[in-house]
Amino acid sequence: MITPHASARQSWRLADACYHGLRLAGWLVVTLGCVAALWLLFFAALGNFSFGGTILQIDNFASRYVAASAERQDHFVRFFWLTSAGLFVAVGFFRRHSLTQSGGAATSNSREITHG
């Protein structure tokens, strides 16, 4: 027979697993967004930080990819994903503290002062 205490403990485990799963998913999404932003920043720097220059650099990049042979395209795809993986590892390294910190909103050690 299952006691209420055991089922409450099991629901807490499920809640903890969901919480950590959501934290990990959020961390992954933000880290991937940072990698995409770094790629955009790269093209913006090539385009002298102007909108028109950035679009022209992306167009140049895309037209050279389409015009390349299949072997060259495969080499480009491999280079792109390896570079993206390296960027992901670098950004993840600098964001690693956010995975190890406990939840922010549920803690009671806030430095905010209540004024009545």
GROMACS .gro file of N, CA and C in nm:
model
  348
    1MET      N    1   0.084  -0.118   0.000
    1MET     CA    2   0.000   0.000   0.000
    1MET      C    3   0.089   0.124   0.000
    2ILE      N    4   0.052   0.222  -0.081
    2ILE     CA    5   0.129   0.345  -0.091
    2ILE      C    6   0.079   0.444   0.014
    3THR      N    7   0.171   0.494   0.089
    3THR     CA    8   0.134   0.591   0.191
    3THR      C    9   0.133   0.731   0.130
    4PRO      N   10   0.057   0.824   0.188
    4PRO     CA   11   0.056   0.961   0.135
    4PRO      C   12   0.193   1.027   0.139
    5HIS      N   13   0.272   0.990   0.237
    5HIS     CA   14   0.405   1.049   0.249
    5HIS      C   15   0.492   1.010   0.129
    6ALA      N   16   0.485   0.885   0.087
    6ALA     CA   17   0.565   0.838  -0.027
    6ALA      C   18   0.518   0.903  -0.157
    7SER      N   19   0.388   0.920  -0.175
    7SER     CA   20   0.339   0.983  -0.298
    7SER      C   21   0.374   1.131  -0.301
    8ALA      N   22   0.376   1.196  -0.186
    8ALA     CA   23   0.415   1.337  -0.182
    8ALA      C   24   0.562   1.351  -0.217
    9ARG      N   25   0.644   1.257  -0.168
    9ARG     CA   26   0.786   1.261  -0.201
    9ARG      C   27   0.807   1.238  -0.351
   10GLN      N   28   0.728   1.149  -0.409
   10GLN     CA   29   0.740   1.121  -0.551
   10GLN      C   30   0.697   1.243  -0.634
   11SER      N   31   0.592   1.313  -0.590
   11SER     CA   32   0.550   1.432  -0.664
   11SER      C   33   0.654   1.543  -0.654
   12TRP      N   34   0.724   1.550  -0.538
   12TRP     CA   35   0.832   1.648  -0.527
   12TRP      C   36   0.946   1.615  -0.621
   13ARG      N   37   0.975   1.485  -0.636
   13ARG     CA   38   1.080   1.445  -0.731
   13ARG      C   39   1.041   1.483  -0.873
   14LEU      N   40   0.916   1.461  -0.908
   14LEU     CA   41   0.868   1.498  -1.041
   14LEU      C   42   0.877   1.649  -1.060
   15ALA      N   43   0.837   1.723  -0.958
   15ALA     CA   44   0.843   1.870  -0.967
   15ALA      C   45   0.988   1.916  -0.980
   16ASP      N   46   1.078   1.856  -0.904
   16ASP     CA   47   1.220   1.892  -0.914
   16ASP      C   48   1.275   1.858  -1.052
   17ALA      N   49   1.237   1.742  -1.104
   17ALA     CA   50   1.284   1.703  -1.237
   17ALA      C   51   1.231   1.800  -1.343
   18CYS      N   52   1.106   1.838  -1.333
   18CYS     CA   53   1.050   1.935  -1.427
   18CYS      C   54   1.119   2.070  -1.416
   19TYR      N   55   1.145   2.113  -1.293
   19TYR     CA   56   1.212   2.240  -1.271
   19TYR      C   57   1.352   2.240  -1.334
   20HIS      N   58   1.428   2.136  -1.307
   20HIS     CA   59   1.564   2.129  -1.362
   20HIS      C   60   1.562   2.111  -1.513
   21GLY      N   61   1.464   2.039  -1.565
   21GLY     CA   62   1.450   2.025  -1.709
   21GLY      C   63   1.420   2.158  -1.776
   22LEU      N   64   1.332   2.236  -1.716
   22LEU     CA   65   1.300   2.368  -1.771
   22LEU      C   66   1.420   2.463  -1.760
   23ARG      N   67   1.494   2.454  -1.651
   23ARG     CA   68   1.614   2.538  -1.638
   23ARG      C   69   1.717   2.502  -1.744
   24LEU      N   70   1.737   2.373  -1.767
   24LEU     CA   71   1.832   2.330  -1.868
   24LEU      C   72   1.786   2.371  -2.008
   25ALA      N   73   1.657   2.355  -2.035
   25ALA     CA   74   1.604   2.396  -2.166
   25ALA      C   75   1.621   2.546  -2.187
   26GLY      N   76   1.594   2.624  -2.085
   26GLY     CA   77   1.612   2.769  -2.095
   26GLY      C   78   1.757   2.806  -2.116
   27TRP      N   79   1.846   2.738  -2.046
   27TRP     CA   80   1.990   2.764  -2.061
   27TRP      C   81   2.035   2.732  -2.203
   28LEU      N   82   1.987   2.620  -2.256
   28LEU     CA   83   2.023   2.582  -2.393
   28LEU      C   84   1.971   2.682  -2.495
   29VAL      N   85   1.848   2.727  -2.479
   29VAL     CA   86   1.789   2.823  -2.573
   29VAL      C   87   1.865   2.955  -2.570
   30VAL      N   88   1.896   3.004  -2.452
   30VAL     CA   89   1.968   3.131  -2.442
   30VAL      C   90   2.109   3.117  -2.498
   31THR      N   91   2.175   3.006  -2.472
   31THR     CA   92   2.310   2.985  -2.523
   31THR      C   93   2.309   2.974  -2.676
   32LEU      N   94   2.211   2.904  -2.732
   32LEU     CA   95   2.198   2.898  -2.878
   32LEU      C   96   2.167   3.035  -2.937
   33GLY      N   97   2.086   3.113  -2.867
   33GLY     CA   98   2.059   3.250  -2.912
   33GLY      C   99   2.184   3.336  -2.912
   34CYS      N  100   2.269   3.314  -2.813
   34CYS     CA  101   2.396   3.389  -2.809
   34CYS      C  102   2.487   3.350  -2.925
   35VAL      N  103   2.487   3.222  -2.961
   35VAL     CA  104   2.568   3.178  -3.075
   35VAL      C  105   2.516   3.242  -3.204
   36ALA      N  106   2.385   3.244  -3.222
   36ALA     CA  107   2.328   3.309  -3.340
   36ALA      C  108   2.361   3.458  -3.342
   37ALA      N  109   2.356   3.521  -3.225
   37ALA     CA  110   2.390   3.664  -3.217
   37ALA      C  111   2.537   3.688  -3.250
   38LEU      N  112   2.624   3.596  -3.211
   38LEU     CA  113   2.766   3.610  -3.246
   38LEU      C  114   2.788   3.599  -3.396
   39TRP      N  115   2.715   3.509  -3.462
   39TRP     CA  116   2.723   3.502  -3.608
   39TRP      C  117   2.675   3.632  -3.671
   40LEU      N  118   2.565   3.685  -3.621
   40LEU     CA  119   2.513   3.811  -3.674
   40LEU      C  120   2.612   3.925  -3.648
   41LEU      N  121   2.673   3.926  -3.532
   41LEU     CA  122   2.773   4.028  -3.501
   41LEU      C  123   2.893   4.017  -3.594
   42PHE      N  124   2.932   3.896  -3.631
   42PHE     CA  125   3.041   3.875  -3.725
   42PHE      C  126   3.008   3.938  -3.860
   43PHE      N  127   2.887   3.913  -3.910
   43PHE     CA  128   2.849   3.972  -4.038
   43PHE      C  129   2.829   4.123  -4.028
   44ALA      N  130   2.782   4.170  -3.913
   44ALA     CA  131   2.769   4.314  -3.894
   44ALA      C  132   2.907   4.381  -3.893
   45ALA      N  133   3.005   4.316  -3.832
   45ALA     CA  134   3.140   4.372  -3.832
   45ALA      C  135   3.198   4.374  -3.973
   46LEU      N  136   3.172   4.270  -4.051
   46LEU     CA  137   3.218   4.269  -4.189
   46LEU      C  138   3.151   4.380  -4.271
   47GLY      N  139   3.027   4.412  -4.235
   47GLY     CA  140   2.953   4.516  -4.306
   47GLY      C  141   2.967   4.654  -4.245
   48ASN      N  142   3.071   4.676  -4.166
   48ASN     CA  143   3.099   4.805  -4.101
   48ASN      C  144   2.985   4.852  -4.011
   49PHE      N  145   2.918   4.759  -3.949
   49PHE     CA  146   2.811   4.786  -3.852
   49PHE      C  147   2.698   4.872  -3.909
   50SER      N  148   2.672   4.855  -4.037
   50SER     CA  149   2.557   4.921  -4.098
   50SER      C  150   2.461   4.813  -4.145
   51PHE      N  151   2.334   4.845  -4.149
   51PHE     CA  152   2.234   4.746  -4.188
   51PHE      C  153   2.257   4.702  -4.333
   52GLY      N  154   2.277   4.798  -4.421
   52GLY     CA  155   2.298   4.765  -4.561
   52GLY      C  156   2.422   4.681  -4.584
   53GLY      N  157   2.531   4.716  -4.515
   53GLY     CA  158   2.655   4.640  -4.527
   53GLY      C  159   2.640   4.498  -4.475
   54THR      N  160   2.566   4.483  -4.364
   54THR     CA  161   2.543   4.350  -4.309
   54THR      C  162   2.464   4.264  -4.406
   55ILE      N  163   2.359   4.320  -4.465
   55ILE     CA  164   2.277   4.245  -4.561
   55ILE      C  165   2.360   4.209  -4.683
   56LEU      N  166   2.444   4.300  -4.731
   56LEU     CA  167   2.530   4.271  -4.846
   56LEU      C  168   2.629   4.159  -4.814
   57GLN      N  169   2.685   4.157  -4.695
   57GLN     CA  170   2.778   4.051  -4.657
   57GLN      C  171   2.708   3.916  -4.650
   58ILE      N  172   2.588   3.913  -4.595
   58ILE     CA  173   2.512   3.788  -4.588
   58ILE      C  174   2.476   3.741  -4.730
   59ASP      N  175   2.438   3.836  -4.818
   59ASP     CA  176   2.406   3.802  -4.957
   59ASP      C  177   2.531   3.747  -5.028
   60ASN      N  178   2.644   3.809  -5.008
   60ASN     CA  179   2.769   3.763  -5.067
   60ASN      C  180   2.802   3.622  -5.019
   61PHE      N  181   2.787   3.601  -4.892
   61PHE     CA  182   2.813   3.471  -4.831
   61PHE      C  183   2.722   3.364  -4.890
   62ALA      N  184   2.592   3.395  -4.899
   62ALA     CA  185   2.496   3.299  -4.952
   62ALA      C  186   2.519   3.271  -5.100
   63SER      N  187   2.549   3.373  -5.179
   63SER     CA  188   2.570   3.352  -5.322
   63SER      C  189   2.695   3.268  -5.349
   64ARG      N  190   2.799   3.287  -5.268
   64ARG     CA  191   2.919   3.205  -5.285
   64ARG      C  192   2.893   3.060  -5.245
   65TYR      N  193   2.809   3.040  -5.144
   65TYR     CA  194   2.775   2.904  -5.102
   65TYR      C  195   2.696   2.833  -5.213
   66VAL      N  196   2.599   2.900  -5.271
   66VAL     CA  197   2.516   2.840  -5.374
   66VAL      C  198   2.598   2.810  -5.499
   67ALA      N  199   2.692   2.895  -5.532
   67ALA     CA  200   2.772   2.878  -5.654
   67ALA      C  201   2.882   2.772  -5.638
   68ALA      N  202   2.911   2.729  -5.518
   68ALA     CA  203   3.021   2.635  -5.493
   68ALA      C  204   2.981   2.494  -5.535
   69SER      N  205   3.082   2.410  -5.555
   69SER     CA  206   3.057   2.270  -5.588
   69SER      C  207   3.004   2.196  -5.464
   70ALA      N  208   2.955   2.075  -5.486
   70ALA     CA  209   2.898   1.998  -5.375
   70ALA      C  210   3.004   1.966  -5.270
   71GLU      N  211   3.124   1.934  -5.314
   71GLU     CA  212   3.232   1.905  -5.219
   71GLU      C  213   3.266   2.027  -5.135
   72ARG      N  214   3.273   2.141  -5.199
   72ARG     CA  215   3.302   2.266  -5.128
   72ARG      C  216   3.189   2.303  -5.032
   73GLN      N  217   3.065   2.277  -5.072
   73GLN     CA  218   2.952   2.303  -4.984
   73GLN      C  219   2.956   2.214  -4.860
   74ASP      N  220   2.992   2.087  -4.879
   74ASP     CA  221   3.006   1.997  -4.764
   74ASP      C  222   3.115   2.045  -4.669
   75HIS      N  223   3.225   2.093  -4.725
   75HIS     CA  224   3.333   2.148  -4.643
   75HIS      C  225   3.284   2.269  -4.565
   76PHE      N  226   3.206   2.355  -4.631
   76PHE     CA  227   3.152   2.473  -4.564
   76PHE      C  228   3.058   2.434  -4.450
   77VAL      N  229   2.969   2.337  -4.477
   77VAL     CA  230   2.873   2.295  -4.374
   77VAL      C  231   2.948   2.240  -4.253
   78ARG      N  232   3.049   2.158  -4.278
   78ARG     CA  233   3.127   2.102  -4.167
   78ARG      C  234   3.197   2.214  -4.089
   79PHE      N  235   3.256   2.311  -4.160
   79PHE     CA  236   3.322   2.423  -4.094
   79PHE      C  237   3.223   2.507  -4.012
   80PHE      N  238   3.105   2.532  -4.070
   80PHE     CA  239   3.003   2.610  -4.000
   80PHE      C  240   2.961   2.543  -3.870
   81TRP      N  241   2.932   2.413  -3.874
   81TRP     CA  242   2.885   2.344  -3.754
   81TRP      C  243   2.995   2.327  -3.651
   82LEU      N  244   3.117   2.304  -3.694
   82LEU     CA  245   3.227   2.296  -3.598
   82LEU      C  246   3.254   2.431  -3.531
   83THR      N  247   3.247   2.538  -3.610
   83THR     CA  248   3.264   2.671  -3.552
   83THR      C  249   3.150   2.704  -3.458
   84SER      N  250   3.028   2.669  -3.497
   84SER     CA  251   2.913   2.693  -3.409
   84SER      C  252   2.925   2.613  -3.280
   85ALA      N  253   2.973   2.489  -3.290
   85ALA     CA  254   2.992   2.408  -3.170
   85ALA      C  255   3.099   2.471  -3.080
   86GLY      N  256   3.206   2.520  -3.140
   86GLY     CA  257   3.309   2.588  -3.061
   86GLY      C  258   3.255   2.713  -2.992
   87LEU      N  259   3.174   2.790  -3.064
   87LEU     CA  260   3.112   2.907  -3.003
   87LEU      C  261   3.017   2.867  -2.891
   88PHE      N  262   2.943   2.758  -2.912
   88PHE     CA  263   2.851   2.710  -2.809
   88PHE      C  264   2.927   2.671  -2.683
   89VAL      N  265   3.038   2.602  -2.700
   89VAL     CA  266   3.119   2.561  -2.584
   89VAL      C  267   3.175   2.685  -2.513
   90ALA      N  268   3.221   2.782  -2.591
   90ALA     CA  269   3.278   2.904  -2.530
   90ALA      C  270   3.171   2.981  -2.454
   91VAL      N  271   3.055   3.001  -2.516
   91VAL     CA  272   2.947   3.074  -2.448
   91VAL      C  273   2.898   2.994  -2.328
   92GLY      N  274   2.886   2.862  -2.344
   92GLY     CA  275   2.845   2.777  -2.233
   92GLY      C  276   2.942   2.782  -2.117
   93PHE      N  277   3.071   2.792  -2.148
   93PHE     CA  278   3.171   2.804  -2.041
   93PHE      C  279   3.148   2.932  -1.960
   94PHE      N  280   3.121   3.042  -2.028
   94PHE     CA  281   3.101   3.167  -1.957
   94PHE      C  282   2.963   3.176  -1.890
   95ARG      N  283   2.870   3.089  -1.930
   95ARG     CA  284   2.737   3.088  -1.869
   95ARG      C  285   2.720   2.972  -1.772
   96ARG      N  286   2.824   2.899  -1.741
   96ARG     CA  287   2.812   2.779  -1.659
   96ARG      C  288   2.761   2.809  -1.519
   97HIS      N  289   2.786   2.927  -1.469
   97HIS     CA  290   2.742   2.960  -1.333
   97HIS      C  291   2.590   2.962  -1.322
   98SER      N  292   2.521   2.993  -1.430
   98SER     CA  293   2.375   2.998  -1.423
   98SER      C  294   2.313   2.860  -1.410
   99LEU      N  295   2.386   2.754  -1.445
   99LEU     CA  296   2.335   2.619  -1.426
   99LEU      C  297   2.351   2.572  -1.282
  100THR      N  298   2.454   2.620  -1.216
  100THR     CA  299   2.482   2.571  -1.081
  100THR      C  300   2.413   2.652  -0.972
  101GLN      N  301   2.366   2.772  -1.005
  101GLN     CA  302   2.298   2.854  -0.905
  101GLN      C  303   2.158   2.799  -0.880
  102SER      N  304   2.113   2.812  -0.756
  102SER     CA  305   1.976   2.771  -0.726
  102SER      C  306   1.880   2.877  -0.777
  103GLY      N  307   1.751   2.845  -0.775
  103GLY     CA  308   1.649   2.935  -0.829
  103GLY      C  309   1.653   3.072  -0.766
  104GLY      N  310   1.625   3.175  -0.845
  104GLY     CA  311   1.636   3.311  -0.797
  104GLY      C  312   1.510   3.364  -0.732
  105ALA      N  313   1.395   3.338  -0.788
  105ALA     CA  314   1.272   3.399  -0.738
  105ALA      C  315   1.223   3.333  -0.610
  106ALA      N  316   1.255   3.207  -0.588
  106ALA     CA  317   1.201   3.135  -0.473
  106ALA      C  318   1.289   3.149  -0.349
  107THR      N  319   1.403   3.211  -0.360
  107THR     CA  320   1.491   3.222  -0.244
  107THR      C  321   1.446   3.336  -0.153
  108SER      N  322   1.475   3.322  -0.025
  108SER     CA  323   1.434   3.423   0.069
  108SER      C  324   1.547   3.515   0.112
  109ASN      N  325   1.663   3.503   0.051
  109ASN     CA  326   1.777   3.586   0.091
  109ASN      C  327   1.791   3.706  -0.002
  110SER      N  328   1.682   3.773  -0.028
  110SER     CA  329   1.682   3.888  -0.116
  110SER      C  330   1.746   4.007  -0.045
  111ARG      N  331   1.817   4.088  -0.119
  111ARG     CA  332   1.880   4.209  -0.063
  111ARG      C  333   1.787   4.328  -0.071
  112GLU      N  334   1.669   4.304  -0.121
  112GLU     CA  335   1.573   4.413  -0.135
  112GLU      C  336   1.516   4.448   0.002
  113ILE      N  337   1.504   4.576   0.029
  113ILE     CA  338   1.455   4.623   0.158
  113ILE      C  339   1.307   4.654   0.146
  114THR      N  340   1.228   4.601   0.240
  114THR     CA  341   1.085   4.633   0.240
  114THR      C  342   1.065   4.760   0.319
  115HIS      N  343   0.986   4.848   0.265
  115HIS     CA  344   0.962   4.978   0.329
  115HIS      C  345   0.821   4.991   0.385
  116GLY      N  346   0.772   4.887   0.439
  116GLY     CA  347   0.645   4.894   0.510
  116GLY      C  348   0.531   4.860   0.428
   0.00000   0.00000   0.00000
